[in-house]
mmCIF file of C-alpha atoms in Angstrom:
data_model
loop_
_atom_site.group_PDB
_atom_site.id
_atom_site.type_symbol
_atom_site.label_atom_id
_atom_site.label_comp_id
_atom_site.label_asym_id
_atom_site.label_seq_id
_atom_site.Cartn_x
_atom_site.Cartn_y
_atom_site.Cartn_z
ATOM 1 C CA UNK A 213 0.000 0.000 0.000
ATOM 2 C CA UNK A 214 1.265 3.433 -0.984
ATOM 3 C CA UNK A 215 0.519 6.675 0.769
ATOM 4 C CA UNK A 216 -0.112 9.325 -1.906
ATOM 5 C CA UNK A 217 -0.333 13.101 -1.545
ATOM 6 C CA UNK A 218 -2.076 15.153 -4.258
ATOM 7 C CA UNK A 219 -1.156 18.751 -3.453
ATOM 8 C CA UNK A 220 -3.196 20.411 -6.203
ATOM 9 C CA UNK A 221 -6.133 18.022 -6.446
ATOM 10 C CA UNK A 222 -6.774 14.887 -8.495
ATOM 11 C CA UNK A 223 -9.732 13.670 -10.533
ATOM 12 C CA UNK A 224 -12.234 11.840 -8.331
ATOM 13 C CA UNK A 225 -12.279 8.756 -10.550
ATOM 14 C CA UNK A 226 -8.496 8.458 -10.212
ATOM 15 C CA UNK A 227 -8.720 8.785 -6.432
ATOM 16 C CA UNK A 228 -11.360 6.041 -6.322
ATOM 17 C CA UNK A 229 -9.276 3.748 -8.522
ATOM 18 C CA UNK A 230 -6.162 4.268 -6.431
ATOM 19 C CA UNK A 231 -8.110 3.581 -3.261
ATOM 20 C CA UNK A 232 -9.599 0.450 -4.854
ATOM 21 C CA UNK A 233 -6.029 -0.707 -5.465
ATOM 22 C CA UNK A 234 -5.422 -0.393 -1.737
ATOM 23 C CA UNK A 235 -3.590 2.924 -1.711
ATOM 24 C CA UNK A 236 -4.241 5.844 0.642
ATOM 25 C CA UNK A 237 -4.791 9.203 -1.080
ATOM 26 C CA UNK A 238 -4.758 12.595 0.614
ATOM 27 C CA UNK A 239 -5.606 15.833 -1.236
ATOM 28 C CA UNK A 240 -4.113 18.887 0.450
ATOM 29 C CA UNK A 241 -2.067 21.898 -0.578
ATOM 30 C CA UNK A 242 1.005 22.774 1.511
ATOM 31 C CA UNK A 243 3.150 25.870 1.583
ATOM 32 C CA UNK A 244 6.841 25.065 0.849
ATOM 33 C CA UNK A 245 8.024 24.866 4.468
ATOM 34 C CA UNK A 246 5.106 22.650 5.438
ATOM 35 C CA UNK A 247 5.532 20.490 2.340
ATOM 36 C CA UNK A 248 9.099 19.662 3.365
ATOM 37 C CA UNK A 249 7.783 18.026 6.529
ATOM 38 C CA UNK A 250 4.692 16.490 4.950
ATOM 39 C CA UNK A 251 6.599 14.590 2.272
ATOM 40 C CA UNK A 252 8.457 12.605 4.899
ATOM 41 C CA UNK A 253 5.203 10.682 5.414
ATOM 42 C CA UNK A 254 4.370 9.908 1.763
ATOM 43 C CA UNK A 255 5.540 7.449 -0.887
ATOM 44 C CA UNK A 256 4.256 9.487 -3.865
ATOM 45 C CA UNK A 257 3.413 13.156 -4.376
ATOM 46 C CA UNK A 258 1.271 14.331 -7.293
ATOM 47 C CA UNK A 259 1.589 18.034 -8.165
ATOM 48 C CA UNK A 260 0.276 20.448 -10.759
ATOM 49 C CA UNK A 261 1.674 23.881 -11.549
ATOM 50 C CA UNK A 262 0.820 25.493 -8.200
ATOM 51 C CA UNK A 263 3.294 23.348 -6.252
ATOM 52 C CA UNK A 264 7.015 23.859 -6.828
ATOM 53 C CA UNK A 265 9.277 20.969 -5.842
ATOM 54 C CA UNK A 266 12.694 22.562 -5.476
ATOM 55 C CA UNK A 267 15.964 21.383 -3.946
ATOM 56 C CA UNK A 268 15.196 22.183 -0.271
ATOM 57 C CA UNK A 269 11.938 20.227 -0.466
ATOM 58 C CA UNK A 270 13.674 17.345 -2.235
ATOM 59 C CA UNK A 271 16.431 17.348 0.405
ATOM 60 C CA UNK A 272 13.849 17.056 3.180
ATOM 61 C CA UNK A 273 11.997 14.280 1.367
ATOM 62 C CA UNK A 274 15.219 12.363 0.725
ATOM 63 C CA UNK A 275 16.199 12.772 4.346
ATOM 64 C CA UNK A 276 12.869 11.271 5.349
ATOM 65 C CA UNK A 277 13.691 8.288 3.155
ATOM 66 C CA UNK A 278 10.130 7.450 2.165
ATOM 67 C CA UNK A 279 9.293 9.432 -0.985
ATOM 68 C CA UNK A 280 9.747 7.283 -4.086
ATOM 69 C CA UNK A 281 8.182 9.353 -6.850
ATOM 70 C CA UNK A 282 7.089 12.863 -7.836
ATOM 71 C CA UNK A 283 4.382 12.972 -10.515
ATOM 72 C CA UNK A 284 3.617 16.140 -12.431
ATOM 73 C CA UNK A 285 -0.075 15.921 -13.344
ATOM 74 C CA UNK A 286 0.406 17.706 -16.650
ATOM 75 C CA UNK A 287 2.888 18.140 -19.467
ATOM 76 C CA UNK A 288 5.793 20.308 -18.298
ATOM 77 C CA UNK A 289 8.054 19.476 -15.352
ATOM 78 C CA UNK A 290 9.819 22.820 -14.966
ATOM 79 C CA UNK A 291 8.250 23.304 -11.526
ATOM 80 C CA UNK A 292 10.307 20.307 -10.348
ATOM 81 C CA UNK A 293 14.099 20.090 -10.020
ATOM 82 C CA UNK A 294 14.068 16.824 -11.960
ATOM 83 C CA UNK A 295 17.753 15.888 -12.111
ATOM 84 C CA UNK A 296 18.286 16.811 -8.472
ATOM 85 C CA UNK A 297 15.397 14.584 -7.404
ATOM 86 C CA UNK A 298 16.555 11.667 -9.527
ATOM 87 C CA UNK A 299 20.103 12.024 -8.201
ATOM 88 C CA UNK A 300 18.560 11.623 -4.751
ATOM 89 C CA UNK A 301 16.858 8.402 -5.831
ATOM 90 C CA UNK A 302 13.404 9.909 -6.295
ATOM 91 C CA UNK A 303 11.746 9.177 -9.645
ATOM 92 C CA UNK A 304 10.022 11.971 -11.573
ATOM 93 C CA UNK A 305 7.206 11.349 -14.044
ATOM 94 C CA UNK A 306 4.591 13.430 -15.842
ATOM 95 C CA UNK A 307 1.415 12.874 -17.878
ATOM 96 C CA UNK A 308 2.457 14.115 -21.321
ATOM 97 C CA UNK A 309 -0.573 12.931 -23.298
ATOM 98 C CA UNK A 310 -3.297 14.285 -21.049
ATOM 99 C CA UNK A 311 -3.930 17.980 -21.665
ATOM 100 C CA UNK A 312 -2.513 18.675 -25.122
ATOM 101 C CA UNK A 313 -5.902 18.946 -26.839
ATOM 102 C CA UNK A 314 -7.301 21.154 -24.085
ATOM 103 C CA UNK A 315 -4.442 23.657 -24.219
ATOM 104 C CA UNK A 316 -4.513 23.707 -28.024
ATOM 105 C CA UNK A 317 -8.219 24.524 -27.970
ATOM 106 C CA UNK A 318 -7.665 27.340 -25.466
ATOM 107 C CA UNK A 319 -4.996 28.862 -27.716
ATOM 108 C CA UNK A 320 -7.472 28.795 -30.587
ATOM 109 C CA UNK A 321 -10.088 30.314 -28.313
ATOM 110 C CA UNK A 322 -7.803 33.258 -27.543
ATOM 111 C CA UNK A 323 -6.935 33.682 -31.213
ATOM 112 C CA UNK A 324 -10.597 33.776 -32.252
ATOM 113 C CA UNK A 325 -11.486 36.086 -29.377
ATOM 114 C CA UNK A 326 -8.802 38.558 -30.410
ATOM 115 C CA UNK A 327 -9.427 38.320 -34.138
ATOM 116 C CA UNK A 328 -13.157 39.000 -33.744
ATOM 117 C CA UNK A 329 -13.206 41.142 -30.569
ATOM 118 C CA UNK A 330 -15.257 38.538 -28.710
ATOM 119 C CA UNK A 331 -13.806 39.208 -25.272
ATOM 120 C CA UNK A 332 -13.934 43.011 -25.336
ATOM 121 C CA UNK A 333 -17.401 42.943 -26.914
ATOM 122 C CA UNK A 334 -18.650 41.045 -23.882
ATOM 123 C CA UNK A 335 -17.373 43.906 -21.723
ATOM 124 C CA UNK A 336 -18.474 46.914 -23.791
ATOM 125 C CA UNK A 337 -21.931 45.624 -24.692
ATOM 126 C CA UNK A 338 -22.685 45.029 -21.015
ATOM 127 C CA UNK A 339 -21.670 48.641 -20.472
ATOM 128 C CA UNK A 340 -24.308 49.723 -22.997
ATOM 129 C CA UNK A 341 -21.924 50.270 -25.929
ATOM 130 C CA UNK A 342 -22.735 49.166 -29.474
ATOM 131 C CA UNK A 343 -19.346 49.210 -31.254
ATOM 132 C CA UNK A 344 -20.383 47.517 -34.483
ATOM 133 C CA UNK A 345 -18.262 49.761 -36.707
ATOM 134 C CA UNK A 346 -15.294 49.746 -34.350
ATOM 135 C CA UNK A 347 -14.895 45.962 -34.201
ATOM 136 C CA UNK A 348 -13.772 45.139 -37.716
ATOM 137 C CA UNK A 349 -11.847 41.906 -37.246
ATOM 138 C CA UNK A 350 -9.703 39.541 -39.280
ATOM 139 C CA UNK A 351 -10.144 35.927 -40.360
ATOM 140 C CA UNK A 352 -7.796 33.171 -39.248
ATOM 141 C CA UNK A 353 -8.012 31.465 -42.642
ATOM 142 C CA UNK A 354 -5.059 32.451 -44.782
ATOM 143 C CA UNK A 355 -3.042 33.776 -41.848
ATOM 144 C CA UNK A 356 0.302 32.340 -40.754
ATOM 145 C CA UNK A 357 0.569 30.757 -37.307
ATOM 146 C CA UNK A 358 4.079 30.582 -35.880
ATOM 147 C CA UNK A 359 4.635 27.952 -33.197
ATOM 148 C CA UNK A 360 7.561 28.535 -30.851
ATOM 149 C CA UNK A 361 8.328 25.022 -29.619
ATOM 150 C CA UNK A 362 6.944 21.933 -31.319
ATOM 151 C CA UNK A 363 5.898 19.361 -28.743
ATOM 152 C CA UNK A 364 2.595 17.580 -28.209
ATOM 153 C CA UNK A 365 0.510 20.712 -27.658
ATOM 154 C CA UNK A 366 1.964 22.362 -30.753
ATOM 155 C CA UNK A 367 1.193 19.264 -32.817
ATOM 156 C CA UNK A 368 -2.444 19.415 -31.710
ATOM 157 C CA UNK A 369 -2.654 23.123 -32.385
ATOM 158 C CA UNK A 370 -1.032 22.765 -35.805
ATOM 159 C CA UNK A 371 -3.676 20.219 -36.862
ATOM 160 C CA UNK A 372 -6.552 22.372 -35.651
ATOM 161 C CA UNK A 373 -5.158 25.572 -37.156
ATOM 162 C CA UNK A 374 -4.539 23.846 -40.495
ATOM 163 C CA UNK A 375 -8.159 22.692 -40.530
ATOM 164 C CA UNK A 376 -9.161 26.350 -40.211
ATOM 165 C CA UNK A 377 -7.085 27.228 -43.259
ATOM 166 C CA UNK A 378 -4.046 28.658 -41.503
ATOM 167 C CA UNK A 379 -0.491 28.294 -42.755
ATOM 168 C CA UNK A 380 1.603 26.748 -39.965
ATOM 169 C CA UNK A 381 5.304 27.386 -39.412
ATOM 170 C CA UNK A 382 7.353 26.364 -36.389
ATOM 171 C CA UNK A 383 10.679 26.598 -34.632
ATOM 172 C CA UNK A 384 12.122 24.056 -32.237
ATOM 173 C CA UNK A 385 15.331 23.916 -30.219
ATOM 174 C CA UNK A 386 16.117 20.418 -31.542
ATOM 175 C CA UNK A 387 15.662 21.466 -35.159
ATOM 176 C CA UNK A 388 13.148 20.405 -37.828
ATOM 177 C CA UNK A 389 10.841 17.430 -37.318
ATOM 178 C CA UNK A 390 11.033 15.034 -40.257
ATOM 179 C CA UNK A 391 7.676 13.491 -39.295
ATOM 180 C CA UNK A 392 5.846 16.746 -40.069
ATOM 181 C CA UNK A 393 6.856 17.835 -43.595
ATOM 182 C CA UNK A 394 3.541 19.690 -44.022
ATOM 183 C CA UNK A 395 4.743 22.395 -41.625
ATOM 184 C CA UNK A 396 7.692 24.658 -42.446
ATOM 185 C CA UNK A 397 10.569 24.845 -39.973
ATOM 186 C CA UNK A 398 12.540 28.056 -39.528
ATOM 187 C CA UNK A 399 14.706 29.774 -36.958
ATOM 188 C CA UNK A 400 12.972 31.893 -34.314
ATOM 189 C CA UNK A 401 13.961 35.282 -35.749
ATOM 190 C CA UNK A 402 12.628 34.367 -39.196
ATOM 191 C CA UNK A 403 9.421 32.938 -37.735
ATOM 192 C CA UNK A 404 8.732 36.127 -35.779
ATOM 193 C CA UNK A 405 9.047 38.191 -38.958
ATOM 194 C CA UNK A 406 6.590 36.019 -40.913
ATOM 195 C CA UNK A 407 3.874 34.985 -38.446
ATOM 196 C CA UNK A 408 0.566 36.815 -38.080
ATOM 197 C CA UNK A 409 -0.098 34.883 -34.865
ATOM 198 C CA UNK A 410 2.727 33.640 -32.625
ATOM 199 C CA UNK A 411 1.936 30.981 -30.014
ATOM 200 C CA UNK A 412 4.475 30.044 -27.342
ATOM 201 C CA UNK A 413 4.966 26.380 -26.392
ATOM 202 C CA UNK A 414 8.203 26.210 -24.422
ATOM 203 C CA UNK A 415 9.136 25.587 -20.787
ATOM 204 C CA UNK A 416 10.453 28.410 -18.651
ATOM 205 C CA UNK A 417 13.987 29.508 -19.498
ATOM 206 C CA UNK A 418 16.602 28.040 -17.160
ATOM 207 C CA UNK A 419 18.091 31.450 -16.453
ATOM 208 C CA UNK A 420 14.666 32.853 -15.604
ATOM 209 C CA UNK A 421 14.790 35.379 -18.434
ATOM 210 C CA UNK A 422 12.032 35.932 -20.976
ATOM 211 C CA UNK A 423 12.333 34.163 -24.315
ATOM 212 C CA UNK A 424 10.121 36.794 -25.931
ATOM 213 C CA UNK A 425 11.527 40.121 -24.772
ATOM 214 C CA UNK A 426 11.430 43.640 -26.228
ATOM 215 C CA UNK A 427 14.009 42.744 -28.878
ATOM 216 C CA UNK A 428 12.052 39.716 -30.068
ATOM 217 C CA UNK A 429 8.755 41.598 -30.079
ATOM 218 C CA UNK A 430 10.384 44.280 -32.231
ATOM 219 C CA UNK A 431 11.147 41.565 -34.811
ATOM 220 C CA UNK A 432 7.486 40.551 -35.069
ATOM 221 C CA UNK A 433 5.234 41.748 -37.865
ATOM 222 C CA UNK A 434 3.464 45.019 -37.209
ATOM 223 C CA UNK A 435 -0.069 44.187 -36.109
ATOM 224 C CA UNK A 436 0.692 40.575 -35.172
ATOM 225 C CA UNK A 437 -0.876 38.723 -32.231
ATOM 226 C CA UNK A 438 1.020 36.948 -29.438
ATOM 227 C CA UNK A 439 -0.451 34.021 -27.477
ATOM 228 C CA UNK A 440 1.093 32.549 -24.324
ATOM 229 C CA UNK A 441 -0.593 29.529 -22.772
ATOM 230 C CA UNK A 442 2.754 27.919 -21.889
ATOM 231 C CA UNK A 443 4.582 29.380 -18.887
ATOM 232 C CA UNK A 444 4.533 32.696 -17.089
ATOM 233 C CA UNK A 445 7.752 34.631 -17.537
ATOM 234 C CA UNK A 446 8.450 33.291 -21.021
ATOM 235 C CA UNK A 447 7.062 36.584 -22.334
ATOM 236 C CA UNK A 448 8.265 39.887 -20.869
ATOM 237 C CA UNK A 449 4.997 41.458 -19.673
ATOM 238 C CA UNK A 450 6.422 44.987 -19.565
ATOM 239 C CA UNK A 451 7.635 44.754 -23.157
ATOM 240 C CA UNK A 452 4.341 43.168 -24.217
ATOM 241 C CA UNK A 453 2.281 45.970 -22.672
ATOM 242 C CA UNK A 454 4.454 48.583 -24.358
ATOM 243 C CA UNK A 455 3.973 46.863 -27.736
ATOM 244 C CA UNK A 456 0.203 46.756 -27.245
ATOM 245 C CA UNK A 457 0.051 50.420 -26.261
ATOM 246 C CA UNK A 458 2.152 51.492 -29.238
ATOM 247 C CA UNK A 459 0.137 49.427 -31.711
ATOM 248 C CA UNK A 460 3.120 47.275 -32.626
ATOM 249 C CA UNK A 461 0.979 44.269 -31.675
ATOM 250 C CA UNK A 462 -2.745 44.084 -32.369
ATOM 251 C CA UNK A 463 -3.446 41.833 -29.428
ATOM 252 C CA UNK A 464 -2.305 39.210 -26.958
ATOM 253 C CA UNK A 465 -3.900 36.102 -25.478
ATOM 254 C CA UNK A 466 -2.551 35.193 -22.053
ATOM 255 C CA UNK A 467 -3.286 32.238 -19.786
ATOM 256 C CA UNK A 468 -0.079 32.304 -17.716
ATOM 257 C CA UNK A 469 1.604 35.164 -15.900
ATOM 258 C CA UNK A 470 4.883 36.182 -14.290
ATOM 259 C CA UNK A 471 3.081 36.322 -10.929
ATOM 260 C CA UNK A 472 0.015 34.183 -10.216
ATOM 261 C CA UNK A 473 -2.653 35.067 -9.288
ATOM 262 C CA UNK A 474 -1.999 37.780 -11.869
ATOM 263 C CA UNK A 475 -1.451 41.296 -10.505
ATOM 264 C CA UNK A 476 -0.499 43.215 -13.649
ATOM 265 C CA UNK A 477 -3.763 45.156 -13.857
ATOM 266 C CA UNK A 478 -2.645 47.296 -16.804
ATOM 267 C CA UNK A 479 -2.176 44.146 -18.857
ATOM 268 C CA UNK A 480 -5.281 42.384 -17.540
ATOM 269 C CA UNK A 481 -7.504 45.366 -18.344
ATOM 270 C CA UNK A 482 -6.019 46.193 -21.719
ATOM 271 C CA UNK A 483 -8.759 46.244 -24.390
ATOM 272 C CA UNK A 484 -6.597 44.288 -26.833
ATOM 273 C CA UNK A 485 -5.822 41.465 -24.421
ATOM 274 C CA UNK A 486 -7.733 38.209 -23.947
ATOM 275 C CA UNK A 487 -7.022 36.711 -20.524
ATOM 276 C CA UNK A 488 -7.773 33.486 -18.661
ATOM 277 C CA UNK A 489 -6.576 32.383 -15.187
ATOM 278 C CA UNK A 490 -4.163 29.552 -16.077
ATOM 279 C CA UNK A 491 -6.866 27.149 -17.257
ATOM 280 C CA UNK A 492 -5.080 25.490 -20.183
ATOM 281 C CA UNK A 493 -5.610 21.965 -18.879
ATOM 282 C CA UNK A 494 -8.788 22.720 -16.964
ATOM 283 C CA UNK A 495 -11.346 20.660 -18.846
ATOM 284 C CA UNK A 496 -13.271 17.674 -17.568
ATOM 285 C CA UNK A 497 -11.773 15.516 -20.288
ATOM 286 C CA UNK A 498 -8.191 16.576 -19.604
ATOM 287 C CA UNK A 499 -8.514 16.065 -15.873
ATOM 288 C CA UNK A 500 -9.923 12.586 -16.425
ATOM 289 C CA UNK A 501 -7.038 11.729 -18.769
ATOM 290 C CA UNK A 502 -4.530 13.148 -16.286
ATOM 291 C CA UNK A 503 -6.030 11.003 -13.549
ATOM 292 C CA UNK A 504 -5.862 7.912 -15.727
ATOM 293 C CA UNK A 505 -2.203 8.546 -16.568
ATOM 294 C CA UNK A 506 -1.372 9.172 -12.906
ATOM 295 C CA UNK A 507 -2.932 5.833 -11.978
ATOM 296 C CA UNK A 508 -0.928 4.026 -14.665
ATOM 297 C CA UNK A 509 2.296 5.671 -13.529
ATOM 298 C CA UNK A 510 1.658 4.657 -9.920
ATOM 299 C CA UNK A 511 0.827 1.101 -10.992
ATOM 300 C CA UNK A 512 4.301 0.900 -12.547
ATOM 301 C CA UNK A 513 6.026 1.891 -9.300
#
């Protein structure tokens, strides 16, 4: 029997299945100092993006001698010091197939909202404004979508965008993908110059700096749109706001922020910004798939 801690929640069906297998599951969020102590009593910890498992927490868990595995219930593992944990004998796993479709659909949702003023129309119409002439939008069909990073989420998004008639280009740190000849590979600087919509799909930078900073935004097409449903901090929010205010960018779709809950009110309230509160993987279907993958990972322990 394993004792399992889910710090950021877990689908109810997964909890029931784990309990049916004889395991004990606790769902509770801990602040970092408290988590260090708590993990001494668990065999497995399941985290989402809210919980950061850094070296001091790993040290405490290793000292306790009980923790066998850290599972990231989602795609990225940049909130976990993976190599450090594995060097301490603690396995690290994720659920890479679970939320790709959900995040890809949210990216499309932001793109459509920006292109057709859906989000801001919901605000202004409820304020009694009828801005029919003001909201002249653009169609996605025929536009070029530039994908920065080409993992599972990007693959899903590329398929969906292609079905809408978009031209898809991508860049990737490991170079072109031979399995996807229908999409054109190019270096980041070239992609930024050609894309009408740029969608970010990378983990956080190791040095903590923004991948898309003022210099990169300056390389983008005038009037382009920038979407970030990947990681907060990958886009420089100050530079982004400046580009929106100047008209360099027509709009931005943002699901992740440098500080969460988001506090950048100038960005949140900008009329050309579509915002959501880090809900990329927050669909019933994705959470069920995440739970199923978590169960399979634990079964393999």
